[in-house]
CSV table of C-alpha atoms in Angstrom, one decimal:
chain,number,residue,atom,x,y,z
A,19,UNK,CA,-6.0,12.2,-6.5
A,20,UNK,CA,-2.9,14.5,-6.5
A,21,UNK,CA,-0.5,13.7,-4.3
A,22,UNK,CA,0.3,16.7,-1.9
A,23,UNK,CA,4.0,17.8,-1.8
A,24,UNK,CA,5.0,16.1,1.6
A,25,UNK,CA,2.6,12.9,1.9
A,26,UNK,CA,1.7,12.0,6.3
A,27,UNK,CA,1.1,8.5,6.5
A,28,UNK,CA,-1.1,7.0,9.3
A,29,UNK,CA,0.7,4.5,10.3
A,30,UNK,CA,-1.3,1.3,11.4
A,31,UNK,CA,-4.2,4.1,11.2
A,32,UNK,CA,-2.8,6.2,14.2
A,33,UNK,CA,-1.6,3.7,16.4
A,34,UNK,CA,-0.4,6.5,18.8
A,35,UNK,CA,-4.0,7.7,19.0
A,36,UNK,CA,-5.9,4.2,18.5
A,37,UNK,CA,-5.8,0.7,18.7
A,38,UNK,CA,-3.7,-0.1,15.9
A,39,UNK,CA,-5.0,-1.4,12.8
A,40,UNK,CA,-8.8,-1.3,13.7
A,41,UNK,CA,-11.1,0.9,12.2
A,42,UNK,CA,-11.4,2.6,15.3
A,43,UNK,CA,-7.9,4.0,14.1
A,44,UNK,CA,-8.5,4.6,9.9
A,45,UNK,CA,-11.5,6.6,10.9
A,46,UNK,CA,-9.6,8.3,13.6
A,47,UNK,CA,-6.7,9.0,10.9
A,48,UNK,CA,-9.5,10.0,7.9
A,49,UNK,CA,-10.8,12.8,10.8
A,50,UNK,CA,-7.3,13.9,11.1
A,51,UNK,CA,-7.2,14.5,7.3
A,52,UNK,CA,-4.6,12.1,6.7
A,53,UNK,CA,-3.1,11.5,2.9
A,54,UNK,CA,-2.2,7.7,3.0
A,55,UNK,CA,-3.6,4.9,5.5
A,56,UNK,CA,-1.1,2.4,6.6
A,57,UNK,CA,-1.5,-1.1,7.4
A,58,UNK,CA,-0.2,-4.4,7.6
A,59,UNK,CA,-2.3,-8.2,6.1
A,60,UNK,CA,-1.9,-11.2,7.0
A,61,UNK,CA,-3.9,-14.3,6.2
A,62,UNK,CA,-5.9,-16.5,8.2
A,63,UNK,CA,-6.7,-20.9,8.1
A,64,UNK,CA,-9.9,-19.7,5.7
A,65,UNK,CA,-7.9,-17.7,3.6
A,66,UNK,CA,-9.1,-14.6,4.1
A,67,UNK,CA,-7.2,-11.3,4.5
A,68,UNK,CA,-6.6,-9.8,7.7
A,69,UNK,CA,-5.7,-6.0,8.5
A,70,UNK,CA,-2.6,-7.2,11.7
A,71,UNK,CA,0.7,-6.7,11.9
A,72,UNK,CA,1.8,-10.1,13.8
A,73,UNK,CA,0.5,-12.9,12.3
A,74,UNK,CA,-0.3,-14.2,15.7
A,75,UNK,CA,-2.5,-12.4,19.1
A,76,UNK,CA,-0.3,-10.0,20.0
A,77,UNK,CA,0.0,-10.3,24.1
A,78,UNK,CA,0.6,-6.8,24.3
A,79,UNK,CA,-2.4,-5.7,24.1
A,80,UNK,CA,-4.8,-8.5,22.8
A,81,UNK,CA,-7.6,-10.0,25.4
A,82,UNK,CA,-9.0,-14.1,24.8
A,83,UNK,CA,-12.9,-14.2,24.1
A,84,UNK,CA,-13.2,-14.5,28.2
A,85,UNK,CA,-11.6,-11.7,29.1
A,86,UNK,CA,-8.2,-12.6,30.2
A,87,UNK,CA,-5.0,-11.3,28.6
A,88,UNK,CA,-3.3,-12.9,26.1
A,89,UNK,CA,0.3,-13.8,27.4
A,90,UNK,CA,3.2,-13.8,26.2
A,91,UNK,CA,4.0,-16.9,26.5
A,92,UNK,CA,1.0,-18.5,24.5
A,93,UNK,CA,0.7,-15.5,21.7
A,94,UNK,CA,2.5,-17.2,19.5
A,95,UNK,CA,0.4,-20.6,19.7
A,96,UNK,CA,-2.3,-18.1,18.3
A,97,UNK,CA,-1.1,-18.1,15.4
A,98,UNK,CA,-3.5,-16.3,12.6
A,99,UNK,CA,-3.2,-18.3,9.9
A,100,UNK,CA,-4.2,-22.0,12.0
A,101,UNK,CA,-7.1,-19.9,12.8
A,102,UNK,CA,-10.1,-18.9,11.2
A,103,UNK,CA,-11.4,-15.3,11.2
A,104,UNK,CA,-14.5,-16.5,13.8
A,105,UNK,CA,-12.2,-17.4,15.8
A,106,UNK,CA,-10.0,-14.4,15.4
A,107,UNK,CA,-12.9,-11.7,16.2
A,108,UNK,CA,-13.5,-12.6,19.4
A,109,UNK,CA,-10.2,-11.6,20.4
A,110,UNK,CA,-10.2,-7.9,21.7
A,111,UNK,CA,-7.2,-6.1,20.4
A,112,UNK,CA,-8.3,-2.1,22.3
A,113,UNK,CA,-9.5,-2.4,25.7
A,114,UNK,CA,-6.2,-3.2,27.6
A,115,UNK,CA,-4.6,-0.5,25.2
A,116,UNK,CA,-0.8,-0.4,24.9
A,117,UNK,CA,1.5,0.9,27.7
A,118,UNK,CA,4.1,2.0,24.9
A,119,UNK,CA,1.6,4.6,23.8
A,120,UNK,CA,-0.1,6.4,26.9
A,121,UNK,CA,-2.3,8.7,24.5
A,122,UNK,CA,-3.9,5.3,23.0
A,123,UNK,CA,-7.8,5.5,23.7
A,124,UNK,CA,-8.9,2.2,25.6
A,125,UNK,CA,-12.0,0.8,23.6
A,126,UNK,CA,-13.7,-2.9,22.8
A,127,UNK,CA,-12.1,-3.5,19.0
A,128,UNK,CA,-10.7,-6.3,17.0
A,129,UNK,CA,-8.7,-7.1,14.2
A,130,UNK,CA,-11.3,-6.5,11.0
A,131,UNK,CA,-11.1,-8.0,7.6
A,132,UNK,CA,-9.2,-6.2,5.1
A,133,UNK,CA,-12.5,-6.4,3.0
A,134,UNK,CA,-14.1,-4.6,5.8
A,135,UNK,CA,-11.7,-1.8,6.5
A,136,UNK,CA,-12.0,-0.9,2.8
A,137,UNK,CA,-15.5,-0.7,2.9
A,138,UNK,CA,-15.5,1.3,5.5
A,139,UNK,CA,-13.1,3.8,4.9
A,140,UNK,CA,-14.7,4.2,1.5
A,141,UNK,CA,-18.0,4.6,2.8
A,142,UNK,CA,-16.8,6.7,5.5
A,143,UNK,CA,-15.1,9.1,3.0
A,144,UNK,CA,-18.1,9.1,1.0
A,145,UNK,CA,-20.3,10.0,3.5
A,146,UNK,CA,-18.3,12.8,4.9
A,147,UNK,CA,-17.1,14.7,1.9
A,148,UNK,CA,-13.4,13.5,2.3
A,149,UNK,CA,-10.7,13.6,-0.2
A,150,UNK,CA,-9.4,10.1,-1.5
A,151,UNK,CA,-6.8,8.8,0.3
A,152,UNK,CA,-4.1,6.3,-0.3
A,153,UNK,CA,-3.5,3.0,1.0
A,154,UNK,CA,-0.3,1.6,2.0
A,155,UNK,CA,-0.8,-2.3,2.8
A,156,UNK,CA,2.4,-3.8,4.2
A,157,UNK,CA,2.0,-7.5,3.2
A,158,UNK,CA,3.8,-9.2,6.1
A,159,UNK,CA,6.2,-12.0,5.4
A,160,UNK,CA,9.2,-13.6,6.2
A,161,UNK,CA,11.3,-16.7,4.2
A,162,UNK,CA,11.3,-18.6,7.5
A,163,UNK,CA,7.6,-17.9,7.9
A,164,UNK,CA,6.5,-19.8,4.6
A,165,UNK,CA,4.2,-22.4,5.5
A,166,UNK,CA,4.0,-21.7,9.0
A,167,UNK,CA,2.5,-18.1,10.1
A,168,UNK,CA,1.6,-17.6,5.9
A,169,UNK,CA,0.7,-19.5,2.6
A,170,UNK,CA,3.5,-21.5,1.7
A,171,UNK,CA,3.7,-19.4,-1.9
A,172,UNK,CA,4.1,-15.5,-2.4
A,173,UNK,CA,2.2,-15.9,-5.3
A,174,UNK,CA,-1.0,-17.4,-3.2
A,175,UNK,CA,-0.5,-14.4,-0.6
A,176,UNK,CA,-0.4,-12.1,-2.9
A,177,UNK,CA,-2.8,-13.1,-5.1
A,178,UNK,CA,-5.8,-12.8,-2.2
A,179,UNK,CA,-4.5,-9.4,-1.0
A,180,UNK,CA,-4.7,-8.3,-5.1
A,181,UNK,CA,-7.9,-10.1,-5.3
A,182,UNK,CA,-9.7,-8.1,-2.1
A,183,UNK,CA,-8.4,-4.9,-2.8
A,184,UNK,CA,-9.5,-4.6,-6.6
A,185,UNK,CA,-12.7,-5.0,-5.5
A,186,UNK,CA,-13.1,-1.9,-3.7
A,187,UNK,CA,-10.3,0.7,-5.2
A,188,UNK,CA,-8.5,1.3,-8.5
A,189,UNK,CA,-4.4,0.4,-8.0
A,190,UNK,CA,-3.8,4.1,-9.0
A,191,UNK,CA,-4.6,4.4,-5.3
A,192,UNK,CA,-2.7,1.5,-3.8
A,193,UNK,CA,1.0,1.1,-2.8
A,194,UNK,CA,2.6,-2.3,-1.4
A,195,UNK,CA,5.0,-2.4,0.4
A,196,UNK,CA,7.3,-5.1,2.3
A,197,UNK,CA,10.3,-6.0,3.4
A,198,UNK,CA,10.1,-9.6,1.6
A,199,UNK,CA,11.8,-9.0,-1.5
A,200,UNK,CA,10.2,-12.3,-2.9
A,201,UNK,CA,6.9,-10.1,-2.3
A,202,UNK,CA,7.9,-6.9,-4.2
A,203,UNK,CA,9.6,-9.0,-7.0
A,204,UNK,CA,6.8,-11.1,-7.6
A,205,UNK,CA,4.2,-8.4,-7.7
A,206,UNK,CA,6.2,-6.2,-10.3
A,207,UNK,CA,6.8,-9.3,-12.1
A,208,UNK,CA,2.9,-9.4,-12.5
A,209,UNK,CA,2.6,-5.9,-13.4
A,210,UNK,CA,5.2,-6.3,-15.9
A,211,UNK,CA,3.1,-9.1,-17.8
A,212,UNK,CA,-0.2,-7.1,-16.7
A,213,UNK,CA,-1.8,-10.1,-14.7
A,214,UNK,CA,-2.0,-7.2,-11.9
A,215,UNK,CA,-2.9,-3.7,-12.2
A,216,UNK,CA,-0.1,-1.0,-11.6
A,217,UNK,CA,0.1,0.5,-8.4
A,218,UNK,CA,3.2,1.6,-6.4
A,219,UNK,CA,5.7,-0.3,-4.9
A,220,UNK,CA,7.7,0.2,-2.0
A,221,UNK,CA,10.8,-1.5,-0.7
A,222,UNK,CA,10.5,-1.5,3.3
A,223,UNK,CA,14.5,-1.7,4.7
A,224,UNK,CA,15.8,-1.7,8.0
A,225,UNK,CA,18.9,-0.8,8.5
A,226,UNK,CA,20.3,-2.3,4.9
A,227,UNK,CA,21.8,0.3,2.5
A,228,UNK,CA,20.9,1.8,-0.9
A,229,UNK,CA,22.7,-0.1,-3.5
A,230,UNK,CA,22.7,-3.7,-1.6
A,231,UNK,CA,18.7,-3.3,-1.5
A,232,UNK,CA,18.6,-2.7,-5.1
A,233,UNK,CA,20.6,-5.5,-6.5
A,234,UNK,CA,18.9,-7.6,-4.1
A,235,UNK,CA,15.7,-6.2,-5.3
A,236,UNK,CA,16.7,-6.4,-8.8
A,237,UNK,CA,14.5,-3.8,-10.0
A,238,UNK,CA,14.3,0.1,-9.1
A,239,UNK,CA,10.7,0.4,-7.0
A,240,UNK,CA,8.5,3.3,-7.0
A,241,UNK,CA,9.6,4.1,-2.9
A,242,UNK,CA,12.4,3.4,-1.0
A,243,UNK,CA,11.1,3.4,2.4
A,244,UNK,CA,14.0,2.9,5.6
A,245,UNK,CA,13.9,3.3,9.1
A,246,UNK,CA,14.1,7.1,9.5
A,247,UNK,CA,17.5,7.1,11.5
A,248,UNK,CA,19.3,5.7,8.7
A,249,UNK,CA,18.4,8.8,6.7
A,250,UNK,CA,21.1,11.9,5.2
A,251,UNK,CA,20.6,14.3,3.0
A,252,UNK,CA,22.7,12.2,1.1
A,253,UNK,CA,20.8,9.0,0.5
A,254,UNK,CA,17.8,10.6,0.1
A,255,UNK,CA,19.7,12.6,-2.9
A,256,UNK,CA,20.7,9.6,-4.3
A,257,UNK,CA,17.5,7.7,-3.9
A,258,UNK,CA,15.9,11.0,-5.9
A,259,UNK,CA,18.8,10.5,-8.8
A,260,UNK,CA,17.4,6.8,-9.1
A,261,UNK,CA,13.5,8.1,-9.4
A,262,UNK,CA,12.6,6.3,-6.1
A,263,UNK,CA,10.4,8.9,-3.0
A,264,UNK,CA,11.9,8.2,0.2
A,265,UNK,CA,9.3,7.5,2.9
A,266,UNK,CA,10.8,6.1,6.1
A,267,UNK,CA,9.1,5.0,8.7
A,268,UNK,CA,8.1,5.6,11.9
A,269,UNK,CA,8.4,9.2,12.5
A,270,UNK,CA,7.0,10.1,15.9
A,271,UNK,CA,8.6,13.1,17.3
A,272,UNK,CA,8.4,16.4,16.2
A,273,UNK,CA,12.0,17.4,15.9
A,274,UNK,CA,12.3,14.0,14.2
A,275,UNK,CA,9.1,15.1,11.8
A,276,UNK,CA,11.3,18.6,11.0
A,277,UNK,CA,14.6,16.7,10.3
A,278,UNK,CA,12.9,14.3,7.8
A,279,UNK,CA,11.5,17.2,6.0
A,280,UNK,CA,14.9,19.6,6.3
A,281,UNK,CA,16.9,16.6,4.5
A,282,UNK,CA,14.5,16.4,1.6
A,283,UNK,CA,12.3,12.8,2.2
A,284,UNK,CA,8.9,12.9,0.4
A,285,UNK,CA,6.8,12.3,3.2
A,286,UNK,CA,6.9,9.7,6.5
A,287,UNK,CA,5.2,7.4,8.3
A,288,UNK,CA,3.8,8.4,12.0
A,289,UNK,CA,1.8,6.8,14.9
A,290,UNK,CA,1.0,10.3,15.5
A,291,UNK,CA,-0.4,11.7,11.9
A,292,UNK,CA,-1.6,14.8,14.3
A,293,UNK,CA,1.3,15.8,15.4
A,294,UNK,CA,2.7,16.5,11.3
A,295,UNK,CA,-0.7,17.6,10.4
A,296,UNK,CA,0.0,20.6,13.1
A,297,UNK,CA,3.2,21.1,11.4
A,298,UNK,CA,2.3,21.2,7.7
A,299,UNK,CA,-1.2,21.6,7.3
């Protein structure tokens, strides 16, 4: 697929729209017409690959199997990867919605299998005539998290995401991203001695600048991908003079959409794909 000139991203589907990561929200975000699906993986107790972005029940919007709301106080005790997927179905993740975004439909959903979301979406975009999109899986993981809310070894992690998602799409359509370093560098490592198909890879940064990421990278990646208010013309220049797209993430305002594009980024990452579909499409 070519990639259009200024690439929308769905974040977490179209988590503005949606319940986040569901496939509620992907086919939402493949309606929309959008270029690249974002999500986020983690692994559960049966070591299978989940499409969440906490690797615990989220009390914000999350309901147990009897109907009551997850609180806050015991979300973290549900942690995903001491349980198995059963177990994590019956949890509803739509029907409370999410008071932080008021245009979120309210519907019975849950977190699906990353197995399952690909099937779908490629079904789904097979069915309807759609162009081929892009995935952008976040693999979620922290240092102090190893063992605990994730597989003690990147390599195990990363390894089951590479394994699920070769199965349904070729790498030419894939990018992986994170903000674990040890993530990135381990899966351009295997690239490099072509145990793992090439895809893209994208360094996720908070508020961390240019150079410092690199050399703690250790390698240029294919996207460097910041929190949009730490963008200038500038960096994004000298992220262009290295060979790295500048995606940053999470772009939900339309002034905020125009400004990205005005300083020359490649594309962004939005809860609300519909709102820079308007703009550019």
């Amino acid at each position: 697929m070519q990639q259009k000139a200024f690439e929308i991203e769905g974040h977490r589907g179209c988590r503005g729209l949606m319940p986040e990561n569901t496939i509620l929200a992907f086919k939402k975000a493949l309606d929309l017409g959008v270029e690249t699906l974002e999500l986020d993986v983690c692994i559960t107790k049966d070591q299978q690959v989940v499409v969440s972005h906490e690797p615990y029940i989220n009390a914000l919007f999350s309901t147990h199997p009897n109907g009551l709301a997850v609180t806050k106080k015991e979300e973290k005790s549900l942690n995903l990867y001491h349980m198995t997927y059963e177990e994590i179905s019956r949890y509803d993740t739509g029907l409370r919605g999410n008071r932080f975004f008021p245009e979120q439909q309210k519907l019975a959903t849950n977190k699906p299998l990353l197995n399952e979301m690909l099937a779908f979406c490629e079904g789904y975009i097979q069915q309807k005539g759609l162009n081929l999109v892009h995935y952008n899986i976040e693999i979620k993981s922290e240092e102090k998290e190893y063992g605990i809310s994730q597989p003690e070894s990147i390599e195990v992690f990363a390894h089951l995401v590479y394994q699920t998602i070769i199965q349904y799409i070729p790498f030419e359509r894939v990018i992986i991203q994170s903000f674990d370093f040890n993530v990135l560098r381990f899966w351009h490592q295997q690239i490099q001695i072509k145990q793992y198909d090439r895809c893209t890879l994208s360094a996720l940064v908070e508020r961390e600048g240019i150079e410092p990421s690199l050399q703690k990278l250790g390698f240029i990646p294919d996207v460097f991908s910041p929190y949009f208010k730490q963008l200038t013309k500038g960096k994004v220049a000298m992220c262009h003079q290295k060979g790295m797209k500048v995606i940053p993430w999470t772009v939900n305002e339309t002034s905020d959409m125009l400004a990205m594009k005005n300083i020359g980024t490649d594309g962004l990452i939005t809860d609300y794909p519909d709102r820079a579909l308007k703009l550019w499409k």
